[in-house]
C-alpha cells in the first residue's frame, strides 16, 4: 500500500527543536538570506537600492553608505517594528506551517510563551502575507465554483415556546457570510467573502480567464455564467460526480475551512473571515509540500509583503 505523503519522511524537513538549537544568529541570517537572496544575505538599502552598507551589529541594523538611511532586515515588510526574537518568529512560522487546519491564537501564544494579543496579530500578519500570493491571479483551464455559509449562528431558546424560526431574515444576526471559492484543477484557489452566493457570478467574470470551463452545482444563480463561459452543471441531489463533472475539489477546500473554523478557532468574526478563508486555501493549494518548504514560502511572502495597514499598531489603535 502506498504511503500517504504527509506520513512520509519527505514531508518532515523542518523541526521546531532545530530552530532553537541553531540559535538566534542562525535564525537572523536565514531572514537576511531570504530577504536579499541576490546578495546571499548582504543588506540592500530599501530606499535607494545601494548594496554598500555599514553593519550596526549591536542593534542588528544597517546604514546605507549612499543615503545614510538606517534599516533592519524586517524594515518595510509585514514584520516591521517587530519586538520578538528571530528564533521565536521562525518558530511561529514553523508552527503555522505544521498546522494542517490552522492554529488558534491561544495555542500559538502558549507554544511561544507570549501574550495572546501578540500571537493574534502575528498570526493575522502571516495570513495577510499568504493571501498576497493570489492577489492578481486569474484562473484558467477547468475551474470549479461554489459557496459555503459561515457564522451568524442563532442559539435556540431553552423552552420550545420561546423558539423562533431561525431561517427568517428578521431573526438573523446579520453576521452570516458566504465564502465563495473558485478553484482551478491542479491550480490555485481564490476566495471571496460576500453576503450572497449569487455575487460569485460577477467574481467569476473578473477572475476567470476567457475560454476556461466552469463546473458548478444546480443553484439557479449560476445560470448566468452560460453567457460568458462553457459551464457544466452537477445536481447534487442526484450525484456528486458524473462523467468528470463535479465540484469535488472546491468541496475539499470547504471541508478544510469548516474544520479550521469549528475545530481550531470556534468563532470567526465576519470582519476577519477573508483571512481565515485565504489561509485555508493556501494550505489546500500547497498540501503536497514539506513543512520546510511551507515555512520557506511563509518567510519569503512576509519579506516581500509591505507593512500591514490593518495590523500594525492594531491593539494601540483599539485603545
PDB file of C-alpha atoms in Angstrom:
ATOM      1  CA  UNK A   1       0.000   0.000   0.000  1.00  0.00           C
ATOM      2  CA  UNK A   2       1.373   3.395  -0.993  1.00  0.00           C
ATOM      3  CA  UNK A   3       2.197   5.639   1.949  1.00  0.00           C
ATOM      4  CA  UNK A   4       0.441   8.983   2.138  1.00  0.00           C
ATOM      5  CA  UNK A   5       2.785  11.918   1.563  1.00  0.00           C
ATOM      6  CA  UNK A   6       2.024  13.526   4.930  1.00  0.00           C
ATOM      7  CA  UNK A   7       3.081  10.322   6.686  1.00  0.00           C
ATOM      8  CA  UNK A   8       6.402  10.094   4.847  1.00  0.00           C
ATOM      9  CA  UNK A   9       9.776  11.440   5.922  1.00  0.00           C
ATOM     10  CA  UNK A  10       9.792  13.725   2.869  1.00  0.00           C
ATOM     11  CA  UNK A  11       7.043  15.838   4.444  1.00  0.00           C
ATOM     12  CA  UNK A  12       9.141  16.479   7.581  1.00  0.00           C
ATOM     13  CA  UNK A  13      12.126  18.605   6.629  1.00  0.00           C
ATOM     14  CA  UNK A  14      11.927  21.147   9.466  1.00  0.00           C
ATOM     15  CA  UNK A  15      11.830  20.528  13.200  1.00  0.00           C
ATOM     16  CA  UNK A  16      10.973  23.057  15.865  1.00  0.00           C
ATOM     17  CA  UNK A  17      13.833  21.956  18.104  1.00  0.00           C
ATOM     18  CA  UNK A  18      16.325  22.553  15.280  1.00  0.00           C
ATOM     19  CA  UNK A  19      15.303  26.218  15.110  1.00  0.00           C
ATOM     20  CA  UNK A  20      16.069  26.814  18.774  1.00  0.00           C
ATOM     21  CA  UNK A  21      19.129  24.568  18.704  1.00  0.00           C
ATOM     22  CA  UNK A  22      20.652  26.620  15.871  1.00  0.00           C
ATOM     23  CA  UNK A  23      20.208  29.812  17.896  1.00  0.00           C
ATOM     24  CA  UNK A  24      19.283  33.443  17.326  1.00  0.00           C
ATOM     25  CA  UNK A  25      22.134  34.278  14.956  1.00  0.00           C
ATOM     26  CA  UNK A  26      21.250  31.432  12.578  1.00  0.00           C
ATOM     27  CA  UNK A  27      17.585  32.496  12.536  1.00  0.00           C
ATOM     28  CA  UNK A  28      18.616  36.082  11.858  1.00  0.00           C
ATOM     29  CA  UNK A  29      20.864  35.033   8.954  1.00  0.00           C
ATOM     30  CA  UNK A  30      18.019  32.952   7.500  1.00  0.00           C
ATOM     31  CA  UNK A  31      15.807  36.058   7.353  1.00  0.00           C
ATOM     32  CA  UNK A  32      18.637  38.044   5.748  1.00  0.00           C
ATOM     33  CA  UNK A  33      19.241  35.371   3.097  1.00  0.00           C
ATOM     34  CA  UNK A  34      15.559  35.204   2.208  1.00  0.00           C
ATOM     35  CA  UNK A  35      15.151  38.998   2.200  1.00  0.00           C
ATOM     36  CA  UNK A  36      18.218  39.576  -0.011  1.00  0.00           C
ATOM     37  CA  UNK A  37      18.828  36.332  -1.969  1.00  0.00           C
ATOM     38  CA  UNK A  38      20.656  38.137  -4.805  1.00  0.00           C
ATOM     39  CA  UNK A  39      23.491  39.130  -2.430  1.00  0.00           C
ATOM     40  CA  UNK A  40      23.492  35.974  -0.276  1.00  0.00           C
ATOM     41  CA  UNK A  41      22.054  37.878   2.684  1.00  0.00           C
ATOM     42  CA  UNK A  42      24.105  41.063   2.419  1.00  0.00           C
ATOM     43  CA  UNK A  43      21.898  44.085   3.044  1.00  0.00           C
ATOM     44  CA  UNK A  44      20.466  46.231   0.251  1.00  0.00           C
ATOM     45  CA  UNK A  45      19.104  49.667   1.094  1.00  0.00           C
ATOM     46  CA  UNK A  46      15.305  49.616   0.653  1.00  0.00           C
ATOM     47  CA  UNK A  47      15.269  53.365  -0.005  1.00  0.00           C
ATOM     48  CA  UNK A  48      17.910  53.854  -2.750  1.00  0.00           C
ATOM     49  CA  UNK A  49      18.896  50.271  -3.646  1.00  0.00           C
ATOM     50  CA  UNK A  50      22.571  50.713  -2.740  1.00  0.00           C
ATOM     51  CA  UNK A  51      24.394  47.454  -1.950  1.00  0.00           C
ATOM     52  CA  UNK A  52      27.092  49.108   0.173  1.00  0.00           C
ATOM     53  CA  UNK A  53      26.052  49.388   3.798  1.00  0.00           C
ATOM     54  CA  UNK A  54      27.538  49.643   7.287  1.00  0.00           C
ATOM     55  CA  UNK A  55      26.649  46.839   9.664  1.00  0.00           C
ATOM     56  CA  UNK A  56      25.488  48.118  13.084  1.00  0.00           C
ATOM     57  CA  UNK A  57      25.915  44.759  14.767  1.00  0.00           C
ATOM     58  CA  UNK A  58      24.971  45.897  18.297  1.00  0.00           C
ATOM     59  CA  UNK A  59      21.465  46.771  17.100  1.00  0.00           C
ATOM     60  CA  UNK A  60      21.130  44.339  14.177  1.00  0.00           C
ATOM     61  CA  UNK A  61      20.667  47.267  11.822  1.00  0.00           C
ATOM     62  CA  UNK A  62      22.315  48.598   8.706  1.00  0.00           C
ATOM     63  CA  UNK A  63      23.229  52.077   7.491  1.00  0.00           C
ATOM     64  CA  UNK A  64      23.370  52.874   3.790  1.00  0.00           C
ATOM     65  CA  UNK A  65      26.671  54.404   2.624  1.00  0.00           C
ATOM     66  CA  UNK A  66      24.871  56.378  -0.108  1.00  0.00           C
ATOM     67  CA  UNK A  67      21.831  57.920   1.612  1.00  0.00           C
ATOM     68  CA  UNK A  68      22.637  57.217   5.321  1.00  0.00           C
ATOM     69  CA  UNK A  69      19.262  55.524   5.774  1.00  0.00           C
ATOM     70  CA  UNK A  70      19.151  53.111   8.728  1.00  0.00           C
ATOM     71  CA  UNK A  71      17.110  49.941   8.367  1.00  0.00           C
ATOM     72  CA  UNK A  72      16.799  46.373   9.582  1.00  0.00           C
ATOM     73  CA  UNK A  73      16.065  43.086   7.818  1.00  0.00           C
ATOM     74  CA  UNK A  74      12.343  43.486   8.544  1.00  0.00           C
ATOM     75  CA  UNK A  75      12.081  47.200   7.678  1.00  0.00           C
ATOM     76  CA  UNK A  76       9.313  47.871   5.173  1.00  0.00           C
ATOM     77  CA  UNK A  77       7.941  44.321   5.487  1.00  0.00           C
ATOM     78  CA  UNK A  78       4.910  42.952   7.259  1.00  0.00           C
ATOM     79  CA  UNK A  79       7.146  42.183  10.276  1.00  0.00           C
ATOM     80  CA  UNK A  80       8.311  45.809  10.548  1.00  0.00           C
ATOM     81  CA  UNK A  81       8.706  47.114  14.125  1.00  0.00           C
ATOM     82  CA  UNK A  82       8.750  43.538  15.436  1.00  0.00           C
ATOM     83  CA  UNK A  83       9.906  43.013  19.009  1.00  0.00           C
ATOM     84  CA  UNK A  84      10.101  39.214  19.003  1.00  0.00           C
ATOM     85  CA  UNK A  85      13.409  37.429  18.648  1.00  0.00           C
ATOM     86  CA  UNK A  86      14.077  35.862  15.279  1.00  0.00           C
ATOM     87  CA  UNK A  87      14.060  32.348  16.734  1.00  0.00           C
ATOM     88  CA  UNK A  88      10.545  32.895  18.106  1.00  0.00           C
ATOM     89  CA  UNK A  89       9.436  34.439  14.829  1.00  0.00           C
ATOM     90  CA  UNK A  90      10.798  31.487  12.871  1.00  0.00           C
ATOM     91  CA  UNK A  91       9.266  29.068  15.390  1.00  0.00           C
ATOM     92  CA  UNK A  92       5.862  30.730  14.972  1.00  0.00           C
ATOM     93  CA  UNK A  93       6.145  30.304  11.210  1.00  0.00           C
ATOM     94  CA  UNK A  94       7.088  26.642  11.688  1.00  0.00           C
ATOM     95  CA  UNK A  95       4.052  26.072  13.928  1.00  0.00           C
ATOM     96  CA  UNK A  96       1.729  27.698  11.383  1.00  0.00           C
ATOM     97  CA  UNK A  97       3.252  25.620   8.570  1.00  0.00           C
ATOM     98  CA  UNK A  98       2.837  22.406  10.573  1.00  0.00           C
ATOM     99  CA  UNK A  99      -0.854  23.044  11.365  1.00  0.00           C
ATOM    100  CA  UNK A 100      -2.824  21.376   8.568  1.00  0.00           C
ATOM    101  CA  UNK A 101      -6.053  23.044   9.702  1.00  0.00           C
ATOM    102  CA  UNK A 102      -4.637  26.228  11.184  1.00  0.00           C
ATOM    103  CA  UNK A 103      -3.661  27.014  14.754  1.00  0.00           C
ATOM    104  CA  UNK A 104      -5.563  29.080  17.296  1.00  0.00           C
ATOM    105  CA  UNK A 105      -4.034  32.232  18.737  1.00  0.00           C
ATOM    106  CA  UNK A 106      -4.378  30.794  22.248  1.00  0.00           C
ATOM    107  CA  UNK A 107      -2.333  27.725  21.322  1.00  0.00           C
ATOM    108  CA  UNK A 108       0.232  29.832  19.477  1.00  0.00           C
ATOM    109  CA  UNK A 109       0.613  32.135  22.495  1.00  0.00           C
ATOM    110  CA  UNK A 110       1.191  29.148  24.789  1.00  0.00           C
ATOM    111  CA  UNK A 111       3.704  27.499  22.448  1.00  0.00           C
ATOM    112  CA  UNK A 112       5.732  30.710  22.113  1.00  0.00           C
ATOM    113  CA  UNK A 113       5.252  31.977  25.667  1.00  0.00           C
ATOM    114  CA  UNK A 114       3.863  35.344  24.525  1.00  0.00           C
ATOM    115  CA  UNK A 115       0.677  37.268  25.197  1.00  0.00           C
ATOM    116  CA  UNK A 116      -2.499  36.345  23.346  1.00  0.00           C
ATOM    117  CA  UNK A 117      -2.519  39.805  21.752  1.00  0.00           C
ATOM    118  CA  UNK A 118       0.946  39.207  20.292  1.00  0.00           C
ATOM    119  CA  UNK A 119       0.014  35.797  18.891  1.00  0.00           C
ATOM    120  CA  UNK A 120      -3.283  37.103  17.469  1.00  0.00           C
ATOM    121  CA  UNK A 121      -1.663  39.917  15.489  1.00  0.00           C
ATOM    122  CA  UNK A 122       1.294  37.761  14.418  1.00  0.00           C
ATOM    123  CA  UNK A 123      -0.991  35.032  13.048  1.00  0.00           C
ATOM    124  CA  UNK A 124      -3.045  37.573  11.118  1.00  0.00           C
ATOM    125  CA  UNK A 125       0.082  39.184   9.673  1.00  0.00           C
ATOM    126  CA  UNK A 126       1.155  35.774   8.399  1.00  0.00           C
ATOM    127  CA  UNK A 127      -2.295  35.178   6.888  1.00  0.00           C
ATOM    128  CA  UNK A 128      -2.181  38.569   5.179  1.00  0.00           C
ATOM    129  CA  UNK A 129       1.222  37.767   3.685  1.00  0.00           C
ATOM    130  CA  UNK A 130      -0.038  34.409   2.397  1.00  0.00           C
ATOM    131  CA  UNK A 131      -3.038  35.978   0.671  1.00  0.00           C
ATOM    132  CA  UNK A 132      -0.686  38.150  -1.429  1.00  0.00           C
ATOM    133  CA  UNK A 133       0.282  35.049  -3.453  1.00  0.00           C
ATOM    134  CA  UNK A 134      -3.021  35.114  -5.342  1.00  0.00           C
ATOM    135  CA  UNK A 135      -3.793  38.839  -5.268  1.00  0.00           C
ATOM    136  CA  UNK A 136      -3.792  39.253  -9.060  1.00  0.00           C
ATOM    137  CA  UNK A 137      -4.208  35.616 -10.088  1.00  0.00           C
ATOM    138  CA  UNK A 138      -6.596  34.673 -12.899  1.00  0.00           C
ATOM    139  CA  UNK A 139      -7.755  31.077 -13.212  1.00  0.00           C
ATOM    140  CA  UNK A 140      -7.836  29.097 -16.438  1.00  0.00           C
ATOM    141  CA  UNK A 141      -8.482  25.565 -17.645  1.00  0.00           C
ATOM    142  CA  UNK A 142     -11.167  23.810 -15.605  1.00  0.00           C
ATOM    143  CA  UNK A 143     -12.455  25.925 -12.713  1.00  0.00           C
ATOM    144  CA  UNK A 144     -14.884  24.807 -10.014  1.00  0.00           C
ATOM    145  CA  UNK A 145     -17.055  27.370  -8.237  1.00  0.00           C
ATOM    146  CA  UNK A 146     -19.224  27.081  -5.144  1.00  0.00           C
ATOM    147  CA  UNK A 147     -20.127  28.883  -1.930  1.00  0.00           C
ATOM    148  CA  UNK A 148     -20.484  27.957   1.744  1.00  0.00           C
ATOM    149  CA  UNK A 149     -22.007  29.958   4.592  1.00  0.00           C
ATOM    150  CA  UNK A 150     -20.202  30.636   7.864  1.00  0.00           C
ATOM    151  CA  UNK A 151     -21.061  32.441  11.091  1.00  0.00           C
ATOM    152  CA  UNK A 152     -24.271  34.028  12.288  1.00  0.00           C
ATOM    153  CA  UNK A 153     -25.303  31.091  14.482  1.00  0.00           C
ATOM    154  CA  UNK A 154     -28.504  31.731  16.430  1.00  0.00           C
ATOM    155  CA  UNK A 155     -28.728  29.825  19.665  1.00  0.00           C
ATOM    156  CA  UNK A 156     -32.204  28.329  20.169  1.00  0.00           C
ATOM    157  CA  UNK A 157     -34.113  29.320  23.275  1.00  0.00           C
ATOM    158  CA  UNK A 158     -34.300  26.869  26.155  1.00  0.00           C
ATOM    159  CA  UNK A 159     -38.069  26.415  26.135  1.00  0.00           C
ATOM    160  CA  UNK A 160     -39.814  25.340  22.950  1.00  0.00           C
ATOM    161  CA  UNK A 161     -42.485  28.016  23.298  1.00  0.00           C
ATOM    162  CA  UNK A 162     -39.852  30.753  23.064  1.00  0.00           C
ATOM    163  CA  UNK A 163     -38.066  29.374  20.000  1.00  0.00           C
ATOM    164  CA  UNK A 164     -38.246  31.226  16.693  1.00  0.00           C
ATOM    165  CA  UNK A 165     -37.805  30.216  13.074  1.00  0.00           C
ATOM    166  CA  UNK A 166     -34.095  30.922  12.630  1.00  0.00           C
ATOM    167  CA  UNK A 167     -34.421  30.809   8.835  1.00  0.00           C
ATOM    168  CA  UNK A 168     -36.367  34.071   8.700  1.00  0.00           C
ATOM    169  CA  UNK A 169     -34.452  37.272   7.947  1.00  0.00           C
ATOM    170  CA  UNK A 170     -35.903  39.172  10.925  1.00  0.00           C
ATOM    171  CA  UNK A 171     -34.369  36.639  13.302  1.00  0.00           C
ATOM    172  CA  UNK A 172     -30.885  36.716  11.729  1.00  0.00           C
ATOM    173  CA  UNK A 173     -27.873  38.315  13.433  1.00  0.00           C
ATOM    174  CA  UNK A 174     -26.507  39.963  10.295  1.00  0.00           C
ATOM    175  CA  UNK A 175     -23.143  38.254  10.792  1.00  0.00           C
ATOM    176  CA  UNK A 176     -23.674  35.349   8.405  1.00  0.00           C
ATOM    177  CA  UNK A 177     -21.378  35.446   5.364  1.00  0.00           C
ATOM    178  CA  UNK A 178     -20.762  33.220   2.370  1.00  0.00           C
ATOM    179  CA  UNK A 179     -17.287  32.189   1.300  1.00  0.00           C
ATOM    180  CA  UNK A 180     -17.233  31.989  -2.485  1.00  0.00           C
ATOM    181  CA  UNK A 181     -14.401  29.809  -3.739  1.00  0.00           C
ATOM    182  CA  UNK A 182     -13.066  29.370  -7.264  1.00  0.00           C
ATOM    183  CA  UNK A 183     -10.619  26.507  -7.619  1.00  0.00           C
ATOM    184  CA  UNK A 184      -8.644  25.640 -10.715  1.00  0.00           C
ATOM    185  CA  UNK A 185      -7.958  21.950 -11.055  1.00  0.00           C
ATOM    186  CA  UNK A 186      -4.242  21.399 -10.437  1.00  0.00           C
ATOM    187  CA  UNK A 187      -4.028  25.142  -9.753  1.00  0.00           C
ATOM    188  CA  UNK A 188      -4.817  27.830  -7.199  1.00  0.00           C
ATOM    189  CA  UNK A 189      -7.870  28.562  -5.065  1.00  0.00           C
ATOM    190  CA  UNK A 190      -9.342  32.073  -4.851  1.00  0.00           C
ATOM    191  CA  UNK A 191     -11.685  33.030  -2.011  1.00  0.00           C
ATOM    192  CA  UNK A 192     -14.065  35.952  -1.545  1.00  0.00           C
ATOM    193  CA  UNK A 193     -16.422  36.942   1.266  1.00  0.00           C
ATOM    194  CA  UNK A 194     -19.898  38.147   0.309  1.00  0.00           C
ATOM    195  CA  UNK A 195     -23.418  38.248   1.738  1.00  0.00           C
ATOM    196  CA  UNK A 196     -24.943  36.260  -1.120  1.00  0.00           C
ATOM    197  CA  UNK A 197     -23.626  33.357  -3.174  1.00  0.00           C
ATOM    198  CA  UNK A 198     -25.115  34.927  -6.314  1.00  0.00           C
ATOM    199  CA  UNK A 199     -22.409  37.604  -6.165  1.00  0.00           C
ATOM    200  CA  UNK A 200     -20.000  34.896  -7.263  1.00  0.00           C
ATOM    201  CA  UNK A 201     -21.151  35.347 -10.869  1.00  0.00           C
ATOM    202  CA  UNK A 202     -19.500  38.770 -11.135  1.00  0.00           C
ATOM    203  CA  UNK A 203     -16.413  37.479  -9.336  1.00  0.00           C
ATOM    204  CA  UNK A 204     -16.060  34.655 -11.858  1.00  0.00           C
ATOM    205  CA  UNK A 205     -16.311  37.101 -14.752  1.00  0.00           C
ATOM    206  CA  UNK A 206     -13.421  39.141 -13.322  1.00  0.00           C
ATOM    207  CA  UNK A 207     -11.114  36.374 -12.057  1.00  0.00           C
ATOM    208  CA  UNK A 208     -11.577  33.552 -14.572  1.00  0.00           C
ATOM    209  CA  UNK A 209      -9.792  33.799 -17.922  1.00  0.00           C
ATOM    210  CA  UNK A 210     -11.696  33.673 -21.198  1.00  0.00           C
ATOM    211  CA  UNK A 211     -12.056  30.164 -22.558  1.00  0.00           C
ATOM    212  CA  UNK A 212     -11.979  28.486 -19.147  1.00  0.00           C
ATOM    213  CA  UNK A 213     -14.505  25.760 -18.421  1.00  0.00           C
ATOM    214  CA  UNK A 214     -16.550  26.179 -15.246  1.00  0.00           C
ATOM    215  CA  UNK A 215     -18.092  23.428 -13.146  1.00  0.00           C
ATOM    216  CA  UNK A 216     -20.917  24.446 -10.777  1.00  0.00           C
ATOM    217  CA  UNK A 217     -23.783  22.887  -8.859  1.00  0.00           C
ATOM    218  CA  UNK A 218     -27.512  23.163  -9.598  1.00  0.00           C
ATOM    219  CA  UNK A 219     -28.055  26.583  -7.918  1.00  0.00           C
ATOM    220  CA  UNK A 220     -30.040  28.787 -10.323  1.00  0.00           C
ATOM    221  CA  UNK A 221     -27.842  31.874  -9.993  1.00  0.00           C
ATOM    222  CA  UNK A 222     -25.028  30.062 -11.817  1.00  0.00           C
ATOM    223  CA  UNK A 223     -27.207  30.023 -14.967  1.00  0.00           C
ATOM    224  CA  UNK A 224     -25.882  33.498 -15.811  1.00  0.00           C
ATOM    225  CA  UNK A 225     -22.391  32.091 -16.307  1.00  0.00           C
ATOM    226  CA  UNK A 226     -23.522  30.373 -19.514  1.00  0.00           C
ATOM    227  CA  UNK A 227     -23.357  33.742 -21.280  1.00  0.00           C
ATOM    228  CA  UNK A 228     -19.608  34.033 -20.608  1.00  0.00           C
ATOM    229  CA  UNK A 229     -18.112  30.549 -20.204  1.00  0.00           C
ATOM    230  CA  UNK A 230     -18.798  26.936 -21.159  1.00  0.00           C
ATOM    231  CA  UNK A 231     -20.468  25.649 -17.985  1.00  0.00           C
ATOM    232  CA  UNK A 232     -21.006  22.070 -16.778  1.00  0.00           C
ATOM    233  CA  UNK A 233     -23.547  21.520 -14.016  1.00  0.00           C
ATOM    234  CA  UNK A 234     -23.881  18.746 -11.445  1.00  0.00           C
ATOM    235  CA  UNK A 235     -27.090  18.199  -9.484  1.00  0.00           C
ATOM    236  CA  UNK A 236     -26.023  17.080  -6.020  1.00  0.00           C
ATOM    237  CA  UNK A 237     -29.449  15.626  -5.286  1.00  0.00           C
ATOM    238  CA  UNK A 238     -28.711  13.047  -7.990  1.00  0.00           C
ATOM    239  CA  UNK A 239     -24.916  12.604  -7.861  1.00  0.00           C
ATOM    240  CA  UNK A 240     -21.746  14.243  -6.594  1.00  0.00           C
ATOM    241  CA  UNK A 241     -19.773  13.382  -9.720  1.00  0.00           C
ATOM    242  CA  UNK A 242     -20.851  12.280 -13.192  1.00  0.00           C
ATOM    243  CA  UNK A 243     -18.837  11.996 -16.407  1.00  0.00           C
ATOM    244  CA  UNK A 244     -15.996  14.071 -14.969  1.00  0.00           C
ATOM    245  CA  UNK A 245     -18.361  16.889 -13.931  1.00  0.00           C
ATOM    246  CA  UNK A 246     -18.118  17.725 -10.243  1.00  0.00           C
ATOM    247  CA  UNK A 247     -17.202  20.349  -7.668  1.00  0.00           C
ATOM    248  CA  UNK A 248     -15.261  17.917  -5.501  1.00  0.00           C
ATOM    249  CA  UNK A 249     -12.069  19.996  -5.441  1.00  0.00           C
ATOM    250  CA  UNK A 250     -13.765  23.109  -4.144  1.00  0.00           C
ATOM    251  CA  UNK A 251     -15.763  20.994  -1.675  1.00  0.00           C
ATOM    252  CA  UNK A 252     -12.449  19.600  -0.420  1.00  0.00           C
ATOM    253  CA  UNK A 253     -11.376  23.159   0.313  1.00  0.00           C
ATOM    254  CA  UNK A 254     -14.608  23.895   2.189  1.00  0.00           C
ATOM    255  CA  UNK A 255     -14.085  20.747   4.252  1.00  0.00           C
ATOM    256  CA  UNK A 256     -10.707  22.066   5.419  1.00  0.00           C
ATOM    257  CA  UNK A 257     -12.116  25.539   6.134  1.00  0.00           C
ATOM    258  CA  UNK A 258     -15.032  24.164   8.167  1.00  0.00           C
ATOM    259  CA  UNK A 259     -12.685  22.086  10.289  1.00  0.00           C
ATOM    260  CA  UNK A 260     -10.415  25.090  10.737  1.00  0.00           C
ATOM    261  CA  UNK A 261     -13.253  27.324  11.907  1.00  0.00           C
ATOM    262  CA  UNK A 262     -15.089  24.803  14.080  1.00  0.00           C
ATOM    263  CA  UNK A 263     -12.148  22.757  15.355  1.00  0.00           C
ATOM    264  CA  UNK A 264      -9.439  25.378  15.899  1.00  0.00           C
ATOM    265  CA  UNK A 265     -10.915  28.865  16.135  1.00  0.00           C
ATOM    266  CA  UNK A 266     -14.511  28.014  17.241  1.00  0.00           C
ATOM    267  CA  UNK A 267     -15.641  31.511  16.269  1.00  0.00           C
ATOM    268  CA  UNK A 268     -14.543  33.744  13.399  1.00  0.00           C
ATOM    269  CA  UNK A 269     -15.677  37.339  13.062  1.00  0.00           C
ATOM    270  CA  UNK A 270     -17.035  38.266   9.597  1.00  0.00           C
ATOM    271  CA  UNK A 271     -14.551  41.142   9.702  1.00  0.00           C
ATOM    272  CA  UNK A 272     -11.632  38.698   9.508  1.00  0.00           C
ATOM    273  CA  UNK A 273     -13.234  35.718   7.760  1.00  0.00           C
ATOM    274  CA  UNK A 274     -11.471  36.604   4.495  1.00  0.00           C
ATOM    275  CA  UNK A 275      -8.058  35.964   6.069  1.00  0.00           C
ATOM    276  CA  UNK A 276      -9.024  32.585   7.506  1.00  0.00           C
ATOM    277  CA  UNK A 277     -10.541  31.609   4.141  1.00  0.00           C
ATOM    278  CA  UNK A 278      -7.362  32.630   2.301  1.00  0.00           C
ATOM    279  CA  UNK A 279      -5.218  30.743   4.834  1.00  0.00           C
ATOM    280  CA  UNK A 280      -7.214  27.531   4.318  1.00  0.00           C
ATOM    281  CA  UNK A 281      -6.928  27.980   0.539  1.00  0.00           C
ATOM    282  CA  UNK A 282      -3.156  28.380   0.818  1.00  0.00           C
ATOM    283  CA  UNK A 283      -2.879  25.212   2.901  1.00  0.00           C
ATOM    284  CA  UNK A 284      -5.036  23.310   0.422  1.00  0.00           C
ATOM    285  CA  UNK A 285      -3.037  24.510  -2.598  1.00  0.00           C
ATOM    286  CA  UNK A 286       0.324  23.523  -1.029  1.00  0.00           C
ATOM    287  CA  UNK A 287      -0.779  20.373   0.781  1.00  0.00           C
ATOM    288  CA  UNK A 288       1.802  18.231  -1.081  1.00  0.00           C
ATOM    289  CA  UNK A 289       4.813  20.262   0.050  1.00  0.00           C
ATOM    290  CA  UNK A 290       7.036  19.543   3.039  1.00  0.00           C
ATOM    291  CA  UNK A 291       6.764  21.636   6.194  1.00  0.00           C
ATOM    292  CA  UNK A 292      10.202  23.102   5.487  1.00  0.00           C
ATOM    293  CA  UNK A 293       9.085  24.253   2.032  1.00  0.00           C
ATOM    294  CA  UNK A 294       5.915  25.737   3.526  1.00  0.00           C
ATOM    295  CA  UNK A 295       7.887  27.623   6.185  1.00  0.00           C
ATOM    296  CA  UNK A 296      10.219  28.949   3.489  1.00  0.00           C
ATOM    297  CA  UNK A 297       7.216  30.163   1.489  1.00  0.00           C
ATOM    298  CA  UNK A 298       5.816  31.978   4.517  1.00  0.00           C
ATOM    299  CA  UNK A 299       9.108  33.756   5.226  1.00  0.00           C
ATOM    300  CA  UNK A 300       9.521  34.786   1.576  1.00  0.00           C
ATOM    301  CA  UNK A 301       5.951  36.088   1.440  1.00  0.00           C
ATOM    302  CA  UNK A 302       6.465  38.006   4.688  1.00  0.00           C
ATOM    303  CA  UNK A 303       9.731  39.529   3.470  1.00  0.00           C
ATOM    304  CA  UNK A 304       8.079  40.806   0.280  1.00  0.00           C
ATOM    305  CA  UNK A 305       4.763  41.894   1.801  1.00  0.00           C
ATOM    306  CA  UNK A 306       4.538  45.605   2.684  1.00  0.00           C
ATOM    307  CA  UNK A 307       3.832  46.959   6.158  1.00  0.00           C
ATOM    308  CA  UNK A 308       0.295  45.983   7.136  1.00  0.00           C
ATOM    309  CA  UNK A 309      -2.019  48.966   7.365  1.00  0.00           C
ATOM    310  CA  UNK A 310      -4.557  46.851   9.226  1.00  0.00           C
ATOM    311  CA  UNK A 311      -2.357  45.042  11.742  1.00  0.00           C
ATOM    312  CA  UNK A 312       0.488  47.431  12.518  1.00  0.00           C
ATOM    313  CA  UNK A 313      -0.396  49.053  15.857  1.00  0.00           C
ATOM    314  CA  UNK A 314      -3.664  47.091  15.972  1.00  0.00           C
ATOM    315  CA  UNK A 315      -4.028  46.982  19.764  1.00  0.00           C
ATOM    316  CA  UNK A 316      -2.746  50.548  20.230  1.00  0.00           C
ATOM    317  CA  UNK A 317      -5.460  51.840  17.865  1.00  0.00           C
ATOM    318  CA  UNK A 318      -8.148  49.938  19.722  1.00  0.00           C
ATOM    319  CA  UNK A 319      -7.053  51.546  22.994  1.00  0.00           C
TER     320      UNK A 319
END
